[in-house]
Tab-separated table of C-alpha atoms in Angstrom:
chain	number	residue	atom	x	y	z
A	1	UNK	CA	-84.376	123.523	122.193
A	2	UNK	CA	-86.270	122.150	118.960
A	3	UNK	CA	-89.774	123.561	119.286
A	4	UNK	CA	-90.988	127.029	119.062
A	5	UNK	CA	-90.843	129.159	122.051
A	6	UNK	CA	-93.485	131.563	122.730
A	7	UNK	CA	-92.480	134.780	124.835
A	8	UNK	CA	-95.829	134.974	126.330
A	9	UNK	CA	-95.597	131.097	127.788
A	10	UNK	CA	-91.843	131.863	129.108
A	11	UNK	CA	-93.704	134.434	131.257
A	12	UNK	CA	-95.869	131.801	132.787
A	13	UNK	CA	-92.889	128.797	132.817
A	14	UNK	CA	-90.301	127.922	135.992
A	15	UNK	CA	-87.844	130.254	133.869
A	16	UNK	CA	-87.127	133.125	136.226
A	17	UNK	CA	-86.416	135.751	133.670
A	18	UNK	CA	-87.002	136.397	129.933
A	19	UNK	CA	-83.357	136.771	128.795
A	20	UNK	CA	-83.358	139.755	125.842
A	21	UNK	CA	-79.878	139.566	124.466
A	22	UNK	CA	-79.182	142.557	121.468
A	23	UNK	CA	-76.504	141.348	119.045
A	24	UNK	CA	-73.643	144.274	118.638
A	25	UNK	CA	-71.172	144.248	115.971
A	26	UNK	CA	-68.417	146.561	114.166
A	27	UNK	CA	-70.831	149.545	112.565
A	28	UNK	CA	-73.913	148.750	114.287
A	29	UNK	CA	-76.372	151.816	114.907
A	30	UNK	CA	-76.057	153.127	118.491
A	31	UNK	CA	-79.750	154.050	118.718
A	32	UNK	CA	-80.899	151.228	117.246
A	33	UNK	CA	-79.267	149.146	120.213
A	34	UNK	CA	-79.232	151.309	122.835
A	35	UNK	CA	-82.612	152.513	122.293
A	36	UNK	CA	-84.514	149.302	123.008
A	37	UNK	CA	-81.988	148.333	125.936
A	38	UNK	CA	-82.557	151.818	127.680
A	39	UNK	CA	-85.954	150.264	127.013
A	40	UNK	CA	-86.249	147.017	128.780
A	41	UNK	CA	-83.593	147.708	131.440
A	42	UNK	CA	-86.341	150.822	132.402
A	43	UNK	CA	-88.807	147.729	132.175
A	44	UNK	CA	-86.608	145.491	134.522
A	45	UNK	CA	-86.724	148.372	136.861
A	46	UNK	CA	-90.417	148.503	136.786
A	47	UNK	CA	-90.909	144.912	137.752
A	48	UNK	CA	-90.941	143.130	134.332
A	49	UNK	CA	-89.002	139.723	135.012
A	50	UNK	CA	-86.678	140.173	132.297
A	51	UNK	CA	-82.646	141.344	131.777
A	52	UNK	CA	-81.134	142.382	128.614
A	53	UNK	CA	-77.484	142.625	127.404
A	54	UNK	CA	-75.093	143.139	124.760
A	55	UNK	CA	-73.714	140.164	123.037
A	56	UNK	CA	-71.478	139.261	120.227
A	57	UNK	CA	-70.607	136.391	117.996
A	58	UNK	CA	-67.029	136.489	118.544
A	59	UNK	CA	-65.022	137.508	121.907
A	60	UNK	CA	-64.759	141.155	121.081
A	61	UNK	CA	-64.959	143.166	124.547
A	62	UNK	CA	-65.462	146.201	122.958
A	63	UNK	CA	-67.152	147.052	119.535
A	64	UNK	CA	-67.002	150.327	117.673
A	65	UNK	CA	-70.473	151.723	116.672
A	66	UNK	CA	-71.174	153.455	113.057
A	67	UNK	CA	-71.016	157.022	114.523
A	68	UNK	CA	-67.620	155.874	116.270
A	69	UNK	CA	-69.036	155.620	120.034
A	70	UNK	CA	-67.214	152.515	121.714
A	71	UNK	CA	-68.840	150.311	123.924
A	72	UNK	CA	-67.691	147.084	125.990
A	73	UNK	CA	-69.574	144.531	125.399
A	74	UNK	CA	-71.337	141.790	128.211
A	75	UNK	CA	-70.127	139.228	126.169
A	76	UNK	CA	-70.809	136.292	123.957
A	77	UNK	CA	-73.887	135.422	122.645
A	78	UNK	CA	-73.256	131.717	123.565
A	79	UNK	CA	-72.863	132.309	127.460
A	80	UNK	CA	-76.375	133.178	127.634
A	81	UNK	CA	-80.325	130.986	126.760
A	82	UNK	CA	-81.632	133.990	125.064
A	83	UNK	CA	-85.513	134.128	124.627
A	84	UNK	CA	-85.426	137.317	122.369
A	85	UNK	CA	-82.389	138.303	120.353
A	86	UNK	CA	-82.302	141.435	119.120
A	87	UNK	CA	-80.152	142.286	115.630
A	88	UNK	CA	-79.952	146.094	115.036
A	89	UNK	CA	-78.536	147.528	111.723
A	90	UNK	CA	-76.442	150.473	110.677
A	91	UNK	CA	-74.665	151.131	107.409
A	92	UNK	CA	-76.712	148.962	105.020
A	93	UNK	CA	-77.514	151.607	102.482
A	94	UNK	CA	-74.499	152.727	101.783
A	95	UNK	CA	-72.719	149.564	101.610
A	96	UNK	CA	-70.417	150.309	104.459
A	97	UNK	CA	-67.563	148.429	105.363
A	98	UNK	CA	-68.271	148.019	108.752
A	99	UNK	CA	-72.380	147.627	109.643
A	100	UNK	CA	-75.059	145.645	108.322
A	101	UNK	CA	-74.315	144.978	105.208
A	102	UNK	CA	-71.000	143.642	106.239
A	103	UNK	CA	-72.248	141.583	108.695
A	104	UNK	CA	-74.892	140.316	106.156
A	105	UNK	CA	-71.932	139.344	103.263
A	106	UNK	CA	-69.914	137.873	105.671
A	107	UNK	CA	-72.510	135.523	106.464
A	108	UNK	CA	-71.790	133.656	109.952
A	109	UNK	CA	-74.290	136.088	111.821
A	110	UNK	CA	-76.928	135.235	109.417
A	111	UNK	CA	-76.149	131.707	110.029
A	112	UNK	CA	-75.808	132.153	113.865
A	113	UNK	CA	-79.429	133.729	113.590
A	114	UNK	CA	-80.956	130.759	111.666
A	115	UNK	CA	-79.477	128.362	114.028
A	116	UNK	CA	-81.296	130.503	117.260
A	117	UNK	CA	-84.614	130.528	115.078
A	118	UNK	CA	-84.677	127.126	114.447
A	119	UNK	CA	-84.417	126.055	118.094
A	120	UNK	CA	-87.202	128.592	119.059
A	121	UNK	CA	-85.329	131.908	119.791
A	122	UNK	CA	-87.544	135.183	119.127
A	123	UNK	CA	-85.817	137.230	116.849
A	124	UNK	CA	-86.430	141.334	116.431
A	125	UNK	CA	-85.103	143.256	113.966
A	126	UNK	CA	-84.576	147.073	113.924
A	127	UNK	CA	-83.958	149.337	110.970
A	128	UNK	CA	-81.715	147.346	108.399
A	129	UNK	CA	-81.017	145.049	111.314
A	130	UNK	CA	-84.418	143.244	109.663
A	131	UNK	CA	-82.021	142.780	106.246
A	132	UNK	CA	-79.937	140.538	107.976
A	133	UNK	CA	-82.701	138.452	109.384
A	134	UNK	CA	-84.056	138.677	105.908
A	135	UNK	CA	-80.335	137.293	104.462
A	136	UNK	CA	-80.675	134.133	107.321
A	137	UNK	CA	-84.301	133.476	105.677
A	138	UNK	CA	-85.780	133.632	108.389
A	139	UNK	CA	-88.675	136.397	106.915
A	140	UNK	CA	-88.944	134.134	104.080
A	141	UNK	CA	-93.365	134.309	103.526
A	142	UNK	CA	-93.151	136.318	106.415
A	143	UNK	CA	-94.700	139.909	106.758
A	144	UNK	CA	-91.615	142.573	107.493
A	145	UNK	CA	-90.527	146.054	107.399
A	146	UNK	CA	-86.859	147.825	107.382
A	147	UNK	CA	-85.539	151.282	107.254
A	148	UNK	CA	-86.839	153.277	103.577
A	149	UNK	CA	-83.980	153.139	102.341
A	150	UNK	CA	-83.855	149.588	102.261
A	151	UNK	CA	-87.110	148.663	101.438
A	152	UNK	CA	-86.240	147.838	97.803
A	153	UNK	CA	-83.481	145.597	98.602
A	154	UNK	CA	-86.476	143.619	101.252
A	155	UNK	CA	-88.829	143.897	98.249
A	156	UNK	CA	-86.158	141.449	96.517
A	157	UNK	CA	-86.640	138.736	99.109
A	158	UNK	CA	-89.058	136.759	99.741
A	159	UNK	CA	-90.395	138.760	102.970
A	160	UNK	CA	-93.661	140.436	102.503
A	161	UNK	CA	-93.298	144.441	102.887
A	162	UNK	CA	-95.629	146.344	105.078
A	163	UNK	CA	-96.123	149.657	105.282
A	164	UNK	CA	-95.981	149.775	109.171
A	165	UNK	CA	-93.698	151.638	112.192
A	166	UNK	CA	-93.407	148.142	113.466
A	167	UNK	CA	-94.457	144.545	112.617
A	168	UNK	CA	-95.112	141.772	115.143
A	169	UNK	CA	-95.104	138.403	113.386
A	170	UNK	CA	-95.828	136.397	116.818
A	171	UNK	CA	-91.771	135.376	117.194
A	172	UNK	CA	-90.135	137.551	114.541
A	173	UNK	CA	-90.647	141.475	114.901
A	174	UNK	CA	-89.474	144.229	112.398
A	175	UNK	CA	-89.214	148.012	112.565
A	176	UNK	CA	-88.358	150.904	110.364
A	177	UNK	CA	-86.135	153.320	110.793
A	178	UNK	CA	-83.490	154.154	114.050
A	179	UNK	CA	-85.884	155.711	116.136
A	180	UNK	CA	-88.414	152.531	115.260
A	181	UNK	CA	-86.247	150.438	117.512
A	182	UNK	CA	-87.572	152.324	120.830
A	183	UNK	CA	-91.512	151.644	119.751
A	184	UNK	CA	-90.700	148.109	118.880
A	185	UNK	CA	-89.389	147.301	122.173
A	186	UNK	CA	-92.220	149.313	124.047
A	187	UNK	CA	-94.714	147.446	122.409
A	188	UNK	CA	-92.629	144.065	123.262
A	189	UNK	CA	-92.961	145.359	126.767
A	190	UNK	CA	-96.680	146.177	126.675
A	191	UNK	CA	-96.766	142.309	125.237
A	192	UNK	CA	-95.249	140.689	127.271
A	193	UNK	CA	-95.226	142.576	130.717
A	194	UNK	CA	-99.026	144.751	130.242
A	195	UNK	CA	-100.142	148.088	130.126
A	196	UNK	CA	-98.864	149.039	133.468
A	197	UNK	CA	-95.220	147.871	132.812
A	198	UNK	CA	-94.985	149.824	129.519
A	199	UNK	CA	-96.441	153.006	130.819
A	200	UNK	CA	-93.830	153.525	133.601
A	201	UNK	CA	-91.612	153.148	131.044
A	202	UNK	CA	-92.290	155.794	128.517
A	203	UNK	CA	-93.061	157.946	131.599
A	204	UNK	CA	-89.901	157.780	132.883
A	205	UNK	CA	-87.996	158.288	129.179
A	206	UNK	CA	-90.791	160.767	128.496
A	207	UNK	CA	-91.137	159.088	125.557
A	208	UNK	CA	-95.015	158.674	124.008
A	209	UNK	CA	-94.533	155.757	120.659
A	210	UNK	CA	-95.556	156.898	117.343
A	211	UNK	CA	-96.321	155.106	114.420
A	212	UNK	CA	-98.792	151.893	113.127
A	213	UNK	CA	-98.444	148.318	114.999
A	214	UNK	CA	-98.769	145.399	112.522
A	215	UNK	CA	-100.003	142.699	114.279
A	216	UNK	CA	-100.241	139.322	111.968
């Protein structure tokens, strides 16, 4: 896959789902991952042609999240053609050992993220998840939000900050803070599936978005 993918075409192409695969790793944010799954599986239930899972890098089958709930993964992220990947975040702002940041230092997920970019992946990131898309460059001149208390460390990069609940760049999306990650993937439902799609969803979560859409 060299060339850009666009979600929206996928819909319309001999592909017979849109494969939404959210990365999980040691001191990622539950909400920010569960949030948008509970999301599009509720979409997959209302008819949207997609499926979503829960991938890693490496061959962990379970990973710890930051408030210390356990979950067993579906995975690797290289058994599946992803058309979205999804990178939530979790204990950038204070540095954690285990989280964003970590992930971020380490430096093979940022890699790993570049490498999906370049041959025409969608990429969303949620809360600080966005700060490791921002470490693989991939927000470089792009517009971009993360959680507030990691909006100075974006400022440092070369994204471009918005004040926004959630920012849709066309194949790179951002969102603030934890609870962000649920309107960013409504909206990505609304997108890509319509109206109808997205409000069976938030009727059956009871769940009405908030916040300011940044469309580019």
């Amino acid at each position: 896959m060299s060339a850009r993918r666009s979600m929206t075409s996928l819909m319309t192409s001999k592909k017979p789902e849109m494969e939404i695969a959210i990365l999980v790793y040691e001191g990622f944010d539950e909400l920010d991952a569960i949030g948008p799954y509970e999301v599009f599986a509720n979409a997959a239930d209302a008819g949207a042609d997609c499926t979503v899972s829960l991938r890693t890098v490496d061959s962990a089958q379970t990973v710890t999240a930051s408030h210390a709930l356990t979950i067993e993964t579906d995975g690797t992220l290289d058994a599946v053609d992803p058309d979205l990947l999804l990178v939530p975040g979790g204990g950038w702002n204070d540095r954690s050992a285990a989280g964003a940041w970590s992930v971020a230092e380490g430096g093979t997920v940022p890699d790993v993220l570049a490498e999906y970019y370049d041959a025409g992946v969608s990429l969303a990131g949620v809360c600080t998840g966005g700060m490791i898309l921002a470490r693989a460059g991939v927000l470089d001149g792009r517009p971009a939000v993360t959680h507030r208390g990691a909006l100075a460390d974006l400022r440092e990069t070369d994204a471009t900050v918005v004040d926004a609940r959630v920012v849709d760049d066309g194949d790179i999306l951002t969102a603030g803070g934890v609870t962000s990650g649920l309107d960013l993937a409504v909206h990505l439902v609304e997108r890509e599936f319509g109206e109808d799609v997205a409000a069976q969803v938030t009727a059956e979560m009871e769940y009405e978005p908030r916040g300011t859409v940044h469309r580019a």
